CSV table of C-alpha atoms and ligand atoms in Angstrom, one decimal:
chain,number,residue,atom,x,y,z
G,782,MET,CA,25.4,0.4,16.6
G,783,ILE,CA,25.0,-2.4,13.8
G,784,LYS,CA,28.0,-4.2,15.1
G,785,LYS,CA,27.0,-3.8,18.9
G,786,PHE,CA,23.8,-5.6,17.9
G,787,PHE,CA,25.7,-8.6,16.0
G,788,GLN,CA,28.0,-8.5,18.7
G,789,SER,CA,25.5,-10.2,21.7
G,790,THR,CA,26.3,-14.1,20.7
G,791,ASN,CA,30.0,-13.7,20.6
G,792,ASN,CA,31.4,-13.9,24.1
G,793,PRO,CA,34.0,-11.8,24.0
G,794,GLU,CA,36.5,-12.2,27.3
G,795,ALA,CA,34.4,-14.4,28.7
G,796,ALA,CA,36.6,-16.6,31.3
G,797,PHE,CA,35.5,-19.9,32.6
G,798,ALA,CA,35.8,-21.7,35.9
G,799,ARG,CA,38.5,-24.0,36.0
G,800,PHE,CA,38.8,-27.7,36.9
G,801,VAL,CA,41.7,-28.2,39.0
G,802,LEU,CA,42.9,-32.0,40.1
G,803,ASP,CA,44.8,-33.2,43.2
G,804,GLU,CA,46.2,-36.1,41.2
G,805,GLU,CA,47.9,-37.7,44.4
G,806,LYS,CA,44.6,-37.8,45.9
G,807,CYS,CA,42.1,-38.8,42.4
G,808,ASN,CA,41.6,-42.5,42.3
G,809,GLY,CA,40.3,-42.3,38.7
G,810,CYS,CA,36.7,-44.2,40.5
G,811,GLY,CA,34.9,-41.6,37.5
G,812,ALA,CA,32.0,-40.6,39.8
G,813,CYS,CA,32.5,-36.6,38.9
G,814,VAL,CA,32.3,-37.9,35.1
G,815,ALA,CA,28.7,-39.2,35.7
G,816,ALA,CA,27.6,-36.4,38.1
G,817,CYS,CA,28.6,-33.4,35.7
G,818,PRO,CA,25.8,-32.6,33.6
G,819,MET,CA,27.7,-30.7,31.1
G,820,GLN,CA,29.9,-33.9,30.3
G,821,ILE,CA,32.9,-31.5,30.3
G,822,LEU,CA,34.8,-34.5,32.4
G,823,MET,CA,36.6,-37.8,31.7
G,824,VAL,CA,39.0,-40.5,33.2
G,825,ALA,CA,42.3,-41.0,31.1
G,826,ASP,CA,45.2,-42.8,32.2
G,827,GLY,CA,43.2,-43.3,35.0
G,828,LYS,CA,42.4,-39.7,36.5
G,829,ALA,CA,40.1,-37.3,36.0
G,830,ALA,CA,40.4,-34.8,33.7
G,831,PRO,CA,38.6,-32.1,31.6
G,832,ASN,CA,36.8,-33.4,28.3
G,833,GLN,CA,38.6,-31.9,25.4
G,834,ARG,CA,35.4,-32.3,23.3
G,835,TYR,CA,33.4,-29.7,24.7
G,836,ASP,CA,36.4,-27.7,25.6
G,837,HIS,CA,34.6,-24.5,24.5
G,838,PHE,CA,31.8,-24.3,26.3
G,839,ARG,CA,32.8,-24.9,30.1
G,840,CYS,CA,31.3,-25.1,33.4
G,841,ILE,CA,28.4,-24.1,35.2
G,842,THR,CA,29.8,-24.1,38.3
G,843,CYS,CA,27.2,-26.6,39.7
G,844,GLN,CA,30.3,-28.2,41.8
G,845,ASN,CA,28.9,-31.5,41.7
G,846,CYS,CA,32.1,-32.8,41.0
G,847,VAL,CA,33.1,-31.6,44.2
G,848,ALA,CA,30.2,-32.5,45.7
G,849,THR,CA,30.4,-36.3,44.5
G,850,CYS,CA,34.4,-37.4,44.9
G,851,PRO,CA,34.6,-39.5,47.7
G,852,ASN,CA,38.3,-38.0,47.8
G,853,LYS,CA,37.4,-34.4,48.2
G,854,ALA,CA,40.0,-34.4,44.7
G,855,ILE,CA,38.7,-31.7,43.5
G,856,VAL,CA,38.3,-27.6,43.4
G,857,ILE,CA,36.9,-25.3,41.0
G,858,GLU,CA,38.7,-22.1,40.6
G,859,GLY,CA,36.8,-19.0,39.2
G,860,ASP,CA,33.8,-18.3,37.8
G,861,TYR,CA,31.7,-18.0,33.9
G,862,ARG,CA,32.6,-14.1,33.5
G,863,VAL,CA,32.0,-11.9,30.9
G,864,GLY,CA,33.9,-8.6,30.6
G,865,ALA,CA,32.0,-7.1,27.9
G,866,GLY,CA,29.1,-7.4,25.2
G,867,PHE,CA,25.6,-8.7,25.4
G,868,TRP,CA,26.4,-11.4,28.3
G,869,LYS,CA,28.3,-9.0,30.3
G,870,ASN,CA,28.3,-10.0,34.0
G,871,THR,CA,31.5,-9.0,35.9
G,872,HIS,CA,29.8,-6.3,36.9
G,873,LEU,CA,26.8,-8.2,38.8
G,874,PHE,CA,29.0,-10.8,40.6
G,875,GLU,CA,32.1,-8.7,41.9
G,876,ASN,CA,32.8,-11.0,44.7
G,877,GLY,CA,33.1,-14.3,43.7
G,878,LYS,CA,31.9,-17.8,45.7
G,879,THR,CA,31.7,-18.5,49.2
G,880,LEU,CA,29.9,-21.4,51.1
G,881,PRO,CA,26.9,-21.1,53.0
G,882,ALA,CA,27.1,-18.6,56.1
G,883,PRO,CA,23.4,-18.6,57.5
G,884,ILE,CA,25.1,-17.3,60.9
G,885,ARG,CA,26.5,-14.2,60.3
G,886,SER,CA,28.8,-14.2,63.2
G,887,ARG,CA,30.1,-17.7,62.0
G,888,ALA,CA,30.5,-16.6,58.8
G,889,GLY,CA,34.3,-18.2,57.3
G,890,GLU,CA,33.5,-21.4,59.5
G,891,PRO,CA,33.9,-24.7,58.3
G,892,PHE,CA,29.7,-25.5,57.9
G,893,GLU,CA,30.6,-29.3,59.9
G,894,GLN,CA,30.7,-26.7,62.6
G,895,ILE,CA,27.8,-24.9,62.3
G,896,GLU,CA,25.7,-27.2,61.2
G,897,GLY,CA,24.5,-28.4,64.5
G,898,GLN,CA,22.8,-24.9,65.4
G,899,LEU,CA,20.6,-25.1,62.2
G,900,THR,CA,17.2,-26.2,61.5
G,901,GLU,CA,16.6,-29.5,59.7
G,902,THR,CA,15.1,-27.8,56.8
G,903,GLU,CA,17.9,-24.9,56.4
G,904,ARG,CA,20.2,-28.5,56.4
G,905,VAL,CA,18.7,-30.2,53.3
G,906,ILE,CA,18.6,-26.4,51.5
G,907,TYR,CA,22.0,-26.2,51.9
G,908,LYS,CA,23.3,-29.9,51.8
G,909,ARG,CA,20.9,-30.4,48.5
G,910,ARG,CA,22.3,-31.4,45.3
G,911,SER,CA,20.6,-32.4,41.6
G,912,ILE,CA,21.2,-36.0,41.6
G,913,ARG,CA,22.2,-37.4,38.0
G,914,LEU,CA,22.9,-40.7,39.7
G,915,TYR,CA,19.7,-43.0,40.6
G,916,LYS,CA,19.4,-47.0,41.2
G,917,LYS,CA,17.8,-49.1,38.8
G,918,LYS,CA,15.9,-49.3,42.5
G,919,PRO,CA,11.7,-48.6,41.9
G,920,VAL,CA,10.5,-45.9,44.2
G,921,GLU,CA,7.5,-47.0,45.8
G,922,ARG,CA,4.5,-45.5,44.6
G,923,ASP,CA,3.7,-44.3,48.6
G,924,LEU,CA,6.6,-42.0,48.6
G,925,VAL,CA,6.0,-40.6,44.7
G,926,GLU,CA,2.6,-39.7,46.3
G,927,ARG,CA,4.6,-38.5,49.6
G,928,VAL,CA,6.2,-36.1,47.5
G,929,ILE,CA,4.1,-34.8,45.3
G,930,GLU,CA,1.9,-34.0,48.3
G,931,ALA,CA,4.4,-31.7,49.6
G,932,GLY,CA,4.0,-30.1,46.4
G,933,ARG,CA,0.6,-29.8,46.6
G,934,PHE,CA,0.5,-27.7,49.9
G,935,ALA,CA,2.8,-25.1,48.1
G,936,PRO,CA,1.6,-21.4,48.2
G,937,SER,CA,0.2,-19.7,45.0
G,938,ALA,CA,-1.5,-16.7,43.5
G,939,GLY,CA,-4.8,-16.3,45.0
G,940,ASN,CA,-4.4,-20.1,46.0
G,941,ASN,CA,-5.4,-20.7,42.6
G,942,GLN,CA,-2.9,-24.2,42.9
G,943,PRO,CA,-2.5,-24.2,38.8
G,944,TRP,CA,-0.2,-27.4,38.7
G,945,LYS,CA,-1.0,-30.6,37.6
G,946,PHE,CA,1.5,-33.8,37.7
G,947,ILE,CA,2.1,-36.2,35.1
G,948,ALA,CA,3.9,-39.0,36.9
G,949,ILE,CA,5.6,-41.5,35.1
G,950,THR,CA,7.7,-44.6,36.5
G,951,ASN,CA,7.5,-46.4,32.7
G,952,LYS,CA,10.9,-47.2,31.6
G,953,GLN,CA,9.8,-47.1,27.6
G,954,VAL,CA,7.7,-44.5,28.2
G,955,ILE,CA,10.9,-42.2,29.9
G,956,ASP,CA,13.1,-43.3,26.9
G,957,GLU,CA,10.6,-42.6,24.0
G,958,ILE,CA,10.1,-38.8,25.7
G,959,ASN,CA,14.3,-38.7,25.7
G,960,ASP,CA,14.3,-39.3,22.2
G,961,LYS,CA,11.5,-36.9,21.1
G,962,CYS,CA,13.0,-33.9,23.1
G,963,LYS,CA,16.6,-34.7,22.0
G,964,ARG,CA,15.1,-34.5,18.7
G,965,SER,CA,13.6,-31.7,18.9
G,966,LEU,CA,16.6,-29.9,20.7
G,967,ARG,CA,19.3,-31.0,18.1
G,968,LYS,CA,16.9,-28.9,15.8
G,969,GLY,CA,17.7,-26.1,17.2
G,970,THR,CA,21.6,-26.6,17.4
G,971,PHE,CA,21.3,-26.2,13.5
G,972,ILE,CA,20.7,-22.7,14.0
G,973,MET,CA,23.1,-21.8,17.6
G,974,MET,CA,26.2,-24.1,17.2
G,975,PRO,CA,29.2,-23.6,14.7
G,976,HIS,CA,29.7,-26.0,12.6
G,977,ALA,CA,32.4,-28.0,14.4
G,978,TYR,CA,30.3,-28.7,16.8
G,979,LEU,CA,27.2,-30.3,14.4
G,980,ASP,CA,29.8,-32.8,13.0
G,981,LYS,CA,29.8,-35.6,15.4
G,982,LYS,CA,33.2,-36.7,14.2
G,983,THR,CA,35.3,-33.5,14.8
G,984,PRO,CA,36.1,-32.3,18.6
G,985,GLY,CA,34.9,-29.2,19.6
G,986,ASP,CA,37.4,-26.7,17.8
G,987,PRO,CA,37.7,-23.6,20.6
G,988,ASN,CA,37.6,-21.1,17.5
G,989,ALA,CA,34.8,-22.3,15.6
G,990,LYS,CA,32.3,-19.5,14.3
G,991,LEU,CA,28.7,-19.4,13.9
G,992,ASN,CA,28.3,-18.5,10.3
G,993,TRP,CA,26.7,-15.6,8.8
G,994,TRP,CA,23.4,-16.1,9.0
G,995,GLN,CA,23.3,-17.8,12.5
G,996,ASN,CA,25.0,-14.7,13.7
G,997,MET,CA,22.2,-12.6,12.7
G,998,VAL,CA,19.3,-15.4,13.9
G,999,MET,CA,21.2,-15.5,17.2
G,1000,ALA,CA,21.2,-11.9,17.9
G,1001,LEU,CA,17.2,-11.4,17.6
G,1002,LEU,CA,17.2,-14.3,19.2
G,1003,CYS,CA,19.4,-13.3,22.4
G,1004,ARG,CA,16.5,-10.6,22.9
G,1005,ILE,CA,13.6,-12.5,22.8
G,1006,LYS,CA,15.1,-15.8,23.5
G,1007,THR,CA,17.4,-14.7,26.0
G,1008,GLY,CA,17.5,-17.4,28.8
G,1009,ASP,CA,17.5,-20.5,26.1
G,1010,VAL,CA,20.6,-19.3,23.9
G,1011,GLU,CA,22.7,-17.9,26.5
G,1012,PRO,CA,26.5,-19.2,25.6
G,1013,ARG,CA,26.0,-22.0,28.8
G,1014,ALA,CA,22.4,-23.2,27.9
G,1015,ARG,CA,23.6,-23.9,24.3
G,1016,GLY,CA,26.8,-25.4,25.7
G,1017,GLY,CA,24.6,-27.7,27.2
G,1018,ILE,CA,22.4,-28.5,24.4
G,1019,ASN,CA,25.1,-29.6,22.8
G,1020,THR,CA,26.3,-31.9,25.2
G,1021,VAL,CA,23.1,-33.4,25.3
G,1022,THR,CA,22.4,-33.3,21.5
G,1023,SER,CA,25.6,-34.5,20.5
G,1024,ASP,CA,26.1,-37.4,22.6
G,1025,PRO,CA,23.5,-40.2,21.6
G,1026,ASP,CA,23.9,-42.3,24.7
G,1027,TYR,CA,22.9,-39.1,27.0
G,1028,HIS,CA,20.0,-39.6,28.9
G,1029,ILE,CA,18.0,-36.2,29.9
G,1030,PHE,CA,16.4,-37.8,32.7
G,1031,PHE,CA,19.7,-40.0,33.6
G,1032,ASN,CA,17.4,-43.2,33.7
G,1033,ALA,CA,15.9,-42.3,36.8
G,1034,PRO,CA,13.4,-44.5,37.8
G,1035,VAL,CA,10.6,-41.6,38.1
G,1036,LEU,CA,9.8,-38.6,36.1
G,1037,ILE,CA,7.3,-36.0,37.3
G,1038,ILE,CA,6.5,-33.5,34.3
G,1039,LEU,CA,4.9,-30.2,36.4
G,1040,LEU,CA,2.1,-28.8,33.9
G,1041,ALA,CA,1.0,-24.9,34.8
G,1042,ASP,CA,-3.0,-24.6,33.8
G,1043,LYS,CA,-2.8,-21.8,31.3
G,1044,ARG,CA,-6.5,-20.2,32.7
G,1045,GLY,CA,-5.1,-20.2,36.1
G,1046,ILE,CA,-4.7,-16.8,37.9
G,1047,GLY,CA,-1.4,-14.2,37.5
G,1048,SER,CA,1.6,-16.3,37.5
G,1049,ILE,CA,1.4,-19.9,36.8
G,1050,GLN,CA,5.0,-20.5,36.1
G,1051,LEU,CA,6.4,-18.9,39.3
G,1052,ASP,CA,3.5,-20.7,41.9
G,1053,THR,CA,4.3,-24.1,39.6
G,1054,GLY,CA,8.1,-23.4,40.3
G,1055,ILE,CA,7.5,-22.6,43.8
G,1056,CYS,CA,5.7,-26.4,44.2
G,1057,GLY,CA,8.4,-28.3,42.5
G,1058,GLN,CA,10.8,-26.8,45.0
G,1059,ASN,CA,8.6,-28.4,47.9
G,1060,MET,CA,8.5,-31.5,45.9
G,1061,VAL,CA,12.4,-31.5,46.0
G,1062,LEU,CA,13.0,-30.5,49.5
G,1063,ALA,CA,10.5,-33.0,50.8
G,1064,ALA,CA,12.3,-35.7,48.7
G,1065,HIS,CA,15.6,-34.9,49.8
G,1066,ALA,CA,14.4,-34.7,53.4
G,1067,LEU,CA,13.2,-38.8,52.4
G,1068,GLY,CA,16.6,-39.1,51.4
G,1069,LEU,CA,15.5,-39.3,47.2
G,1070,GLY,CA,17.1,-37.5,44.6
G,1071,THR,CA,15.8,-35.3,42.6
G,1072,CYS,CA,16.9,-33.2,39.4
G,1073,TRP,CA,14.7,-30.5,37.7
G,1074,VAL,CA,14.9,-30.8,33.9
G,1075,SER,CA,13.8,-28.1,31.7
G,1076,LEU,CA,14.8,-29.6,28.2
G,1077,VAL,CA,11.8,-31.5,28.8
G,1078,ARG,CA,9.7,-28.8,27.2
G,1079,GLY,CA,11.5,-29.6,23.9
G,1080,LEU,CA,7.8,-32.1,24.1
G,1081,GLY,CA,5.8,-29.0,23.0
G,1082,PHE,CA,6.8,-30.3,19.1
G,1083,TYR,CA,4.6,-33.0,19.6
G,1084,PRO,CA,1.1,-32.6,20.2
G,1085,ALA,CA,-0.1,-35.8,19.6
G,1086,PHE,CA,2.2,-37.6,21.8
G,1087,ARG,CA,1.4,-35.2,24.6
G,1088,ARG,CA,-2.1,-35.2,24.7
G,1089,GLN,CA,-1.6,-39.0,24.9
G,1090,LEU,CA,0.8,-38.1,27.9
G,1091,GLY,CA,-2.5,-36.7,29.5
G,1092,ILE,CA,-0.9,-33.0,28.7
G,1093,ASP,CA,-4.0,-31.3,27.2
G,1094,ASP,CA,-3.7,-28.1,25.5
G,1095,GLN,CA,-5.4,-26.0,28.5
G,1096,PHE,CA,-1.8,-27.2,30.5
G,1097,GLU,CA,1.5,-25.4,29.8
G,1098,ILE,CA,4.3,-27.9,30.2
G,1099,ILE,CA,6.9,-25.7,32.9
G,1100,SER,CA,9.6,-28.5,33.7
G,1101,SER,CA,10.2,-31.9,34.9
G,1102,LEU,CA,11.8,-33.6,38.3
G,1103,THR,CA,13.8,-37.3,38.1
G,1104,LEU,CA,13.3,-39.0,41.1
G,1105,GLY,CA,15.0,-42.3,42.8
G,1106,TRP,CA,17.4,-43.1,45.3
G,1107,PRO,CA,20.8,-42.0,44.6
G,1108,LYS,CA,23.5,-44.5,43.6
G,1109,MET,CA,25.9,-42.7,45.6
G,1110,GLN,CA,26.6,-40.0,48.6
G,1111,ILE,CA,26.3,-36.7,46.6
G,1112,ASP,CA,24.7,-34.2,48.7
G,1113,ASN,CA,27.1,-31.7,50.1
G,1114,VAL,CA,27.5,-28.2,50.6
G,1115,VAL,CA,28.9,-26.1,47.6
G,1116,ALA,CA,29.8,-22.7,47.0
G,1117,ARG,CA,27.8,-20.3,45.5
G,1118,GLU,CA,27.7,-16.4,44.2
G,1119,GLN,CA,27.1,-14.1,47.0
G,1120,ALA,CA,23.9,-12.5,47.6
G,1121,ARG,CA,23.7,-9.1,45.1
G,1122,ILE,CA,21.4,-7.3,48.4
G,1123,GLN,CA,20.2,-3.7,48.0
G,1124,TRP,CA,19.7,-2.4,51.6
G,1125,VAL,CA,17.0,0.2,51.8
G,1126,GLU,CA,16.9,1.3,55.8
U,161,FMN,C1,14.3,-24.5,36.6
U,161,FMN,C2,15.3,-25.4,36.9
U,161,FMN,C3,15.6,-26.1,35.3
U,161,FMN,C4,17.0,-27.1,35.1
U,161,FMN,N1,16.9,-28.0,34.0
U,161,FMN,C5,18.1,-28.6,33.8
U,161,FMN,C6,18.1,-29.4,32.8
U,161,FMN,O1,17.6,-29.7,32.1
U,161,FMN,N2,19.2,-30.9,32.9
U,161,FMN,C7,19.8,-30.6,34.3
U,161,FMN,O2,21.1,-31.5,34.0
U,161,FMN,N3,20.0,-29.7,34.9
U,161,FMN,C8,18.7,-28.8,35.1
U,161,FMN,N4,18.6,-28.0,36.2
U,161,FMN,C9,19.6,-28.7,37.2
U,161,FMN,C10,20.9,-27.4,37.5
U,161,FMN,O3,21.8,-27.7,36.8
U,161,FMN,C11,21.2,-27.1,39.1
U,161,FMN,O4,20.1,-26.9,39.9
U,161,FMN,C12,22.5,-26.3,39.0
U,161,FMN,O5,23.6,-26.8,38.3
U,161,FMN,C13,22.7,-26.4,40.4
U,161,FMN,O6,22.9,-27.1,40.8
U,161,FMN,P1,22.4,-28.0,42.5
U,161,FMN,O7,21.1,-28.3,42.0
U,161,FMN,O8,23.2,-29.1,42.4
U,161,FMN,O9,22.8,-26.9,43.6
U,161,FMN,C14,17.9,-27.4,36.4
U,161,FMN,C15,17.3,-26.5,37.5
U,161,FMN,C16,16.2,-25.5,37.2
U,161,FMN,C17,16.3,-25.2,38.7
């Protein structure tokens, strides 16, 4: 029983998705490298390749590399599957990923062939990808307000509208938030990462283990902070904190921090998430790119700075959205896990 408890942090039988490249098609442009949120790719000898430094914590299967590649040279094979232990998920996802198939009778047909029959809203839903490559070009204030306006009309419990927006276009301020968030995340990595990962000079060792006290703390954190210490989340945090040049807001020209009023009705986090997704869809329909960045919650450790930004203590930081003009065409369909549906008829 005790052994089982401490096993929680280990990831026995974890299988990650594999990056498969058609070398003939790859022109080494590096678009996939820049688009990958986990920074697990690099260009070596003029071709895209997995970056061995982060080999231990691999792909989150977002498929932004696939969507970004101008030559369709990339396939992501397989999925994140854990066969045993606390993080076991093989019993939840048995059928693998598929491309969008909203018209059931035409499932299996290429998306381009059914696209014409879909509504504009559906097209944005299926083709929107998180954008992490932005032009320097500023976004006019009118457009930022237009995106926020879409959030204002989101549904909320009891119509309580608990959201508040901090819209930042000042690059220096965005950079300062980036620095502060990275600093607080780095503190967490001392607890969550094997020593080999903390030493910037040591490339990631796939066999590196947590030491005894980290194992004890992690076993506990798995139960009380499950989502924050999930193995892939830890891999992402490792990436972010160990690369001094990584900008958690991707140097986007606009950052919108989404807050929720703690005095709101019911589930203020859910309401604010719905509000944010309205904004995301409206932005994409306008040709703008967005990416949710919850790592902004690291700001919680800087109360004085928070207040300076207009985040008073009555408000909780829910997440943030980067906003800007995409540097290249990334929006595209990708495969996702099949829906877990339990029919009751
Ligand atoms: C609540 C939330 C928080 C997220 N936080 C981050 C983040 O901190 N950094 C990041 O690069 N992406 C973040 N993402 C983006 C996800 O990685 C992305 O949505 C996912 O991989 C699917 O890819 P897609 O948005 O291109 O479909 C977040 C997404 C959501 C919904």
